[in-house]
Each structure stands twice: as C-alpha cells, then as structure tokens.
Coordinates of C-alpha atoms in Angstrom, one line a residue:
X1 CA 5.3 132.0 44.0
X2 CA 1.9 131.7 45.6
X3 CA 1.2 132.3 49.3
X4 CA 0.6 128.6 49.4
X5 CA 4.0 127.6 48.1
X6 CA 5.7 130.0 50.5
X7 CA 4.0 128.3 53.4
X8 CA 5.2 125.0 52.2
X9 CA 8.6 125.8 53.5
X10 CA 7.3 124.8 56.9
X11 CA 7.5 121.0 57.3
X12 CA 5.0 118.6 59.0
X13 CA 1.4 117.6 58.6
X14 CA -0.1 119.7 55.8
X15 CA -3.7 118.8 54.7
X16 CA -3.7 122.0 52.4
X17 CA -0.9 120.8 50.1
X18 CA -2.3 119.7 46.7
X19 CA 0.7 117.4 46.5
X20 CA -0.3 115.5 49.7
X21 CA -3.6 113.7 49.2
X22 CA -2.9 111.5 52.2
X23 CA -2.7 114.4 54.5
X24 CA -5.7 116.0 53.1
X25 CA -7.9 112.8 53.2
X26 CA -6.9 112.2 56.8
X27 CA -7.8 115.7 57.8
X28 CA -11.0 115.8 55.7
X29 CA -12.3 112.7 57.4
X30 CA -11.6 113.9 60.9
X31 CA -13.0 117.4 59.9
X32 CA -16.3 116.0 58.7
X33 CA -16.8 113.4 61.3
X34 CA -19.7 114.4 63.6
X35 CA -19.8 117.9 62.1
X36 CA -22.7 120.0 63.6
X37 CA -25.9 119.9 61.7
X38 CA -27.8 122.9 63.0
X39 CA -27.2 126.3 64.3
X40 CA -28.4 125.2 67.6
X41 CA -25.4 122.7 67.7
X42 CA -23.1 125.7 67.8
X43 CA -24.6 127.3 70.9
X44 CA -23.0 127.1 74.4
X45 CA -25.1 128.4 77.3
X46 CA -23.0 130.5 79.7
X47 CA -23.5 132.9 82.5
X48 CA -21.2 135.9 81.8
X49 CA -18.7 136.1 78.8
X50 CA -16.5 138.3 81.0
X51 CA -16.0 135.6 83.5
X52 CA -16.1 132.2 81.8
X53 CA -16.0 129.1 83.9
X54 CA -13.4 126.5 82.8
X55 CA -16.3 124.3 81.6
X56 CA -17.8 127.1 79.6
X57 CA -14.4 128.0 78.1
X58 CA -13.7 124.3 77.1
X59 CA -17.1 123.9 75.5
X60 CA -16.6 127.0 73.4
X61 CA -13.1 126.0 72.4
X62 CA -14.2 122.5 71.5
X63 CA -16.7 124.0 69.0
X64 CA -14.1 126.3 67.6
X65 CA -11.7 123.5 67.1
X66 CA -14.3 121.6 65.1
X67 CA -16.0 124.4 63.2
X68 CA -13.8 127.5 63.7
X69 CA -16.8 129.2 65.4
X70 CA -19.0 129.0 68.4
X71 CA -22.1 131.0 69.6
X72 CA -22.6 131.7 73.3
X73 CA -26.0 132.5 74.8
X74 CA -25.3 134.4 78.1
X75 CA -27.3 135.8 81.0
X76 CA -26.0 139.5 80.5
X77 CA -29.0 140.4 78.3
X78 CA -28.9 143.8 76.7
X79 CA -26.0 145.2 78.8
X80 CA -24.1 147.7 76.7
X81 CA -20.6 147.0 77.8
X82 CA -17.8 146.5 75.3
X83 CA -15.8 144.7 77.9
X84 CA -18.1 141.7 77.4
X85 CA -16.4 141.2 74.0
X86 CA -12.9 142.3 75.0
X87 CA -12.7 140.0 78.1
X88 CA -14.2 137.1 76.3
X89 CA -11.7 137.4 73.5
X90 CA -8.8 137.6 75.9
X91 CA -9.8 134.2 77.4
X92 CA -9.1 132.7 73.9
X93 CA -6.0 134.6 73.1
X94 CA -7.7 137.2 71.0
X95 CA -5.8 140.4 72.0
X96 CA -4.4 142.3 69.0
X97 CA -7.4 144.3 67.9
X98 CA -7.6 145.8 64.4
X99 CA -8.2 149.5 64.8
X100 CA -10.0 149.9 61.5
X101 CA -11.2 153.2 60.1
X102 CA -14.7 153.3 61.5
X103 CA -14.0 151.5 64.8
X104 CA -14.5 153.2 68.1
X105 CA -11.5 154.6 69.8
X106 CA -10.9 151.4 71.7
X107 CA -10.9 149.3 68.6
X108 CA -14.2 147.7 69.1
X109 CA -16.9 148.8 66.6
X110 CA -20.5 149.6 67.6
X111 CA -22.6 148.3 64.7
X112 CA -25.8 150.3 64.5
X113 CA -27.7 152.3 61.8
X114 CA -26.3 155.7 61.2
X115 CA -28.6 158.1 59.3
X116 CA -25.9 160.7 58.9
X117 CA -22.2 161.2 59.0
X118 CA -19.5 159.1 57.4
X119 CA -20.7 155.9 58.7
X120 CA -23.9 156.0 56.7
X121 CA -21.9 155.4 53.5
X122 CA -20.8 152.0 54.6
X123 CA -23.2 149.1 54.5
X124 CA -22.6 147.5 58.0
X125 CA -24.0 150.8 59.4
X126 CA -27.2 150.5 57.4
X127 CA -30.2 148.2 57.6
X128 CA -29.5 146.8 54.1
X129 CA -28.5 143.1 53.5
X130 CA -24.7 142.3 53.5
X131 CA -23.5 139.6 51.1
X132 CA -21.2 136.7 52.0
X133 CA -17.7 137.9 53.1
X134 CA -14.9 137.4 55.6
X135 CA -14.0 140.4 57.7
X136 CA -11.1 142.7 56.6
X137 CA -10.9 141.3 53.1
X138 CA -9.5 144.6 52.1
X139 CA -6.7 144.6 54.7
X140 CA -3.0 144.2 53.6
X141 CA -1.3 140.9 54.7
X142 CA 0.4 142.6 57.7
X143 CA -3.1 143.4 59.0
X144 CA -4.7 140.0 58.2
X145 CA -7.9 139.4 60.3
X146 CA -7.7 135.9 61.8
X147 CA -10.2 136.2 64.6
X148 CA -13.5 137.9 65.0
X149 CA -16.3 138.5 67.5
X150 CA -19.9 139.7 67.5
X151 CA -21.8 140.5 70.6
X152 CA -25.4 141.4 70.5
X153 CA -26.7 144.1 72.8
X154 CA -30.1 144.6 71.0
X155 CA -31.5 142.8 68.1
X156 CA -33.7 144.3 65.4
X157 CA -37.4 144.5 65.6
X158 CA -37.4 142.2 62.5
X159 CA -34.6 140.6 60.4
X160 CA -30.9 140.8 60.9
X161 CA -30.2 137.0 60.6
X162 CA -26.7 135.8 59.8
X163 CA -25.6 132.9 57.6
X164 CA -22.3 131.3 58.8
X165 CA -19.9 128.9 57.0
X166 CA -16.6 127.5 58.1
X167 CA -13.9 128.4 55.5
X168 CA -12.4 125.0 55.9
X169 CA -15.6 123.4 54.7
X170 CA -15.6 125.8 51.7
X171 CA -12.1 124.6 51.0
X172 CA -13.2 121.0 51.1
X173 CA -16.2 121.6 48.8
X174 CA -14.0 123.4 46.3
X175 CA -11.1 120.9 46.4
X176 CA -13.4 117.9 46.1
X177 CA -15.0 119.5 43.0
X178 CA -11.7 120.4 41.4
X179 CA -8.3 120.7 43.0
X180 CA -7.4 123.3 40.3
X181 CA -10.0 125.6 41.9
X182 CA -7.9 125.7 45.0
X183 CA -4.7 126.3 43.0
X184 CA -6.3 129.2 41.3
X185 CA -7.8 130.7 44.5
X186 CA -4.3 130.5 46.1
X187 CA -2.6 132.5 43.4
X188 CA -1.1 135.8 44.9
X189 CA -2.9 137.9 42.1
X190 CA -6.3 136.1 42.3
X191 CA -8.2 139.1 43.5
X192 CA -7.8 142.9 43.9
X193 CA -9.9 145.0 46.2
X194 CA -10.0 148.4 44.4
X195 CA -8.7 151.6 46.1
X196 CA -11.1 153.5 48.4
X197 CA -11.2 157.2 47.6
X198 CA -12.2 160.1 49.8
X199 CA -12.2 163.9 49.2
X200 CA -8.5 164.0 49.8
X201 CA -7.8 161.4 47.2
X202 CA -6.7 157.8 47.8
X203 CA -7.6 156.7 51.4
X204 CA -6.6 153.1 50.8
X205 CA -4.7 151.8 47.8
X206 CA -5.5 148.7 45.6
X207 CA -5.0 145.6 47.7
X208 CA -4.3 142.4 45.8
X209 CA -3.8 138.9 47.1
X210 CA -5.2 135.3 47.2
X211 CA -8.5 133.9 48.5
X212 CA -6.9 131.1 50.4
X213 CA -3.6 131.4 52.1
X214 CA -1.7 129.7 54.9
X215 CA -0.3 131.1 58.2
X216 CA 3.4 131.2 57.6
X217 CA 4.2 129.5 60.9
X218 CA 1.2 127.3 61.9
X219 CA 0.0 126.5 58.3
X220 CA -3.6 127.3 59.3
X221 CA -6.0 128.2 56.5
X222 CA -7.1 131.8 55.9
X223 CA -9.9 132.9 53.6
X224 CA -10.2 136.4 52.1
X225 CA -13.5 136.9 50.2
X226 CA -16.4 139.1 49.4
X227 CA -19.4 138.5 47.2
X228 CA -19.9 142.2 46.6
X229 CA -19.1 142.7 42.9
X230 CA -18.4 146.4 43.2
X231 CA -15.7 145.7 45.9
X232 CA -13.5 143.2 44.0
X233 CA -11.7 142.6 40.7
X234 CA -11.0 139.0 39.8
X235 CA -8.0 138.0 37.7
X236 CA -9.1 137.0 34.1
X237 CA -8.6 133.3 34.2
X238 CA -11.1 130.5 33.2
X239 CA -10.3 128.3 36.0
X240 CA -10.5 131.0 38.6
X241 CA -13.7 132.2 37.2
X242 CA -15.2 128.7 37.4
X243 CA -13.9 128.5 41.1
X244 CA -15.5 131.8 41.9
X245 CA -18.9 130.7 40.3
X246 CA -18.8 127.4 42.2
X247 CA -18.1 129.2 45.5
X248 CA -21.0 131.7 44.9
X249 CA -23.3 128.9 44.0
X250 CA -22.3 127.0 47.2
X251 CA -22.9 130.0 49.4
X252 CA -26.4 130.5 47.9
X253 CA -27.3 126.9 48.2
X254 CA -29.1 124.9 50.9
X255 CA -25.9 123.3 52.0
X256 CA -26.1 121.5 55.3
X257 CA -22.8 123.2 56.1
X258 CA -24.4 126.6 56.2
X259 CA -25.9 127.7 59.5
X260 CA -28.6 130.3 59.7
X261 CA -29.8 132.2 62.8
X262 CA -30.0 135.5 64.7
X263 CA -28.1 136.8 67.7
X264 CA -30.4 137.9 70.4
X265 CA -29.4 140.2 73.4
X266 CA -26.6 138.5 75.4
X267 CA -25.6 136.2 72.5
X268 CA -22.3 136.3 70.7
X269 CA -20.2 134.8 68.0
X270 CA -16.5 134.0 68.4
X271 CA -14.7 132.7 65.5
X272 CA -11.6 132.3 63.3
X273 CA -13.1 134.9 60.7
X274 CA -15.7 132.5 59.2
X275 CA -17.7 133.4 56.1
X276 CA -20.9 135.3 57.0
X277 CA -23.7 137.3 55.7
X278 CA -26.5 139.4 57.1
X279 CA -30.1 139.8 56.0
X280 CA -31.8 143.2 55.9
X281 CA -33.5 144.3 59.1
X282 CA -35.9 146.9 60.5
X283 CA -35.6 148.9 63.7
X284 CA -38.6 150.4 65.4
X285 CA -39.3 152.8 68.3
X286 CA -38.2 150.3 70.9
X287 CA -35.7 148.1 69.1
X288 CA -32.5 149.5 67.7
X289 CA -30.1 146.9 66.6
X290 CA -26.7 147.2 68.3
X291 CA -23.8 144.7 68.1
X292 CA -20.2 145.0 69.1
X293 CA -17.7 143.8 66.6
X294 CA -14.1 143.0 67.4
X295 CA -11.5 142.0 64.8
X296 CA -8.2 140.5 65.6
X297 CA -4.7 139.7 64.1
X298 CA -4.8 136.5 66.3
X299 CA -6.5 133.2 65.8
X300 CA -8.3 131.5 68.6
X301 CA -5.7 130.0 70.8
X302 CA -5.9 126.2 70.8
X303 CA -7.4 125.9 67.3
X304 CA -4.1 125.6 65.5
X305 CA -3.6 122.6 63.2
X306 CA -0.9 121.1 65.4
X307 CA -3.3 121.3 68.4
X308 CA -6.5 119.9 66.6
X309 CA -4.8 117.4 64.4
X310 CA -1.6 116.4 66.1
X311 CA -0.8 113.6 63.5

C-alpha cells in the first residue's frame, strides 16, 4: 500500500486522488487562477515579525494559502535575534521545532559559513551552491517537516540567491504530463536516503519513502525531494526514472512558476516546506551571511485543504 492509498481512507474533497479527475481539475483551476508571476508578488511589507498586525498577518496568510509561501520585508534590519523567527512562526501555528543534529540548542539553526568543526562538512554551512530540495528529506515519517522559516540577519557580499517553487505546482506539472509519474512518486519505496556514518558507526540509518505523500488527517500534500545524487537512491523503475528526469528538467527550466531572489537583512521566508535551492555566495570583511532557519512538524495554520478549498 502506498502512502497515497493509506490517506484515501479519509473521505471528502481529494484533488490528489488519481481516481478523481473532477476534484483534481476543480482544485487545479482554483490553484492556478491569479497565481503570482514574480518574486515581488510574494513580498509583504511589515514592521516587526515579532509583533504582526492583523493586516500583516492576513496578507502573509493569503499568500501562503495560494502559494504555500510568503516573503516578508520588515523594518528590523540586521538585528540578530532568533525570537524574530520564533515569534513569527507562533503567529501561524508553527510551534513544534525540529531539533535536528546541527541546530542550535533552542532548535533554530544559525546558517553561516563554518571554516572548521563538524559544521564545515555539511553544505548549508559552506558558501557552495545547494541544489533543489525540500527541508528534512532525510527525516523519518514521525519527524516529517511540514513548515519552514528563513530569516535574514545579514546577506552575503555577493550571491546567495534562492529559487523557490510550490510543491503543489510541481505536482500539477507532473500529473498533467503523465499521471503515472505521480503514482510512481507516491510509492512507499520510491526513494532511499542512504545512512549517514560517523566515527562511531551509523549516525542515521537508511530512510526510505515516497516523494509525494498526504497528511493522514487533513489530506494536504507533502513533498520529500533532493536533487543531490550522492544523497539519494531511486528505485529501479522506468516510470519513476522518467518522472525524476521530468522533475529535474522542470526545476532547471525557466518555468514562470519558479521564483528567484535574495533575502536581505530583515527579510524572511515562511512556507509549507517548499522546494528551494541556493546559489554560491561570497562573504567579505564586512558582510558575513547569516540566516536563521526553523523547521517545524506543523503546517502553517489556515492553509489546510479544507480551509482553502472548502468545496
């Protein structure tokens, strides 16, 4: 049984059922109607993420309901305060932080270049480019990452741009091309993230699972993906291989559904774990890139299928 089939035990509106074209086409039309065309269309100008006004909150939520993401541009500038991310997240129901291996003690990660220590061996803590992925793709199902935030304290001297894509848009592109692509990507053994080893042996075992799965209660779509070939083993299946190739081509295309831009001091991304990448960057004597990253076991409150598409 696939993760998809298991979630089908929950009745109601289900645009992700391959047996329900009517629900899918209704959802697809509403999803694509007036979809943002530029990165600037995702930006909400606010005062302080720690103290959102109702209007600021509603503007951010409206974008997240449409695109699963929003970018705020605030007045806090380069203030180094992780409460900015924490308090903003709480306003949207993001509370259950993933205390991953290299996170700070409070569960929020300080992303900066590390020239020494354990961090230097992991690409987010270097200035090298990061390929397309969703956060926590190596996590087990009980620690699935549904929500994610980035808050910029200081941008790099040059580079460090992000690409962003809504996983629901990726789903539409794949399903429109060939519904069998979705079926293959929802198989429970579609992909395996190899074990991570350390000097004491296995630090994390192999972690298998689907690319697309559904929330067992709300039916919301989740995507688990990385374009890093060293970090993944795909099942040997011709349809799956074609689906993965299609997705890779999509993410490296000039699709109007891919947004490109850079977070500057005081700006942040709040999202339902969208696809993203990062270009290489360079620091200098005055600019040392620092972003706070928070990963959550929660989705943004108010973006559930039943709330956005009530029928």
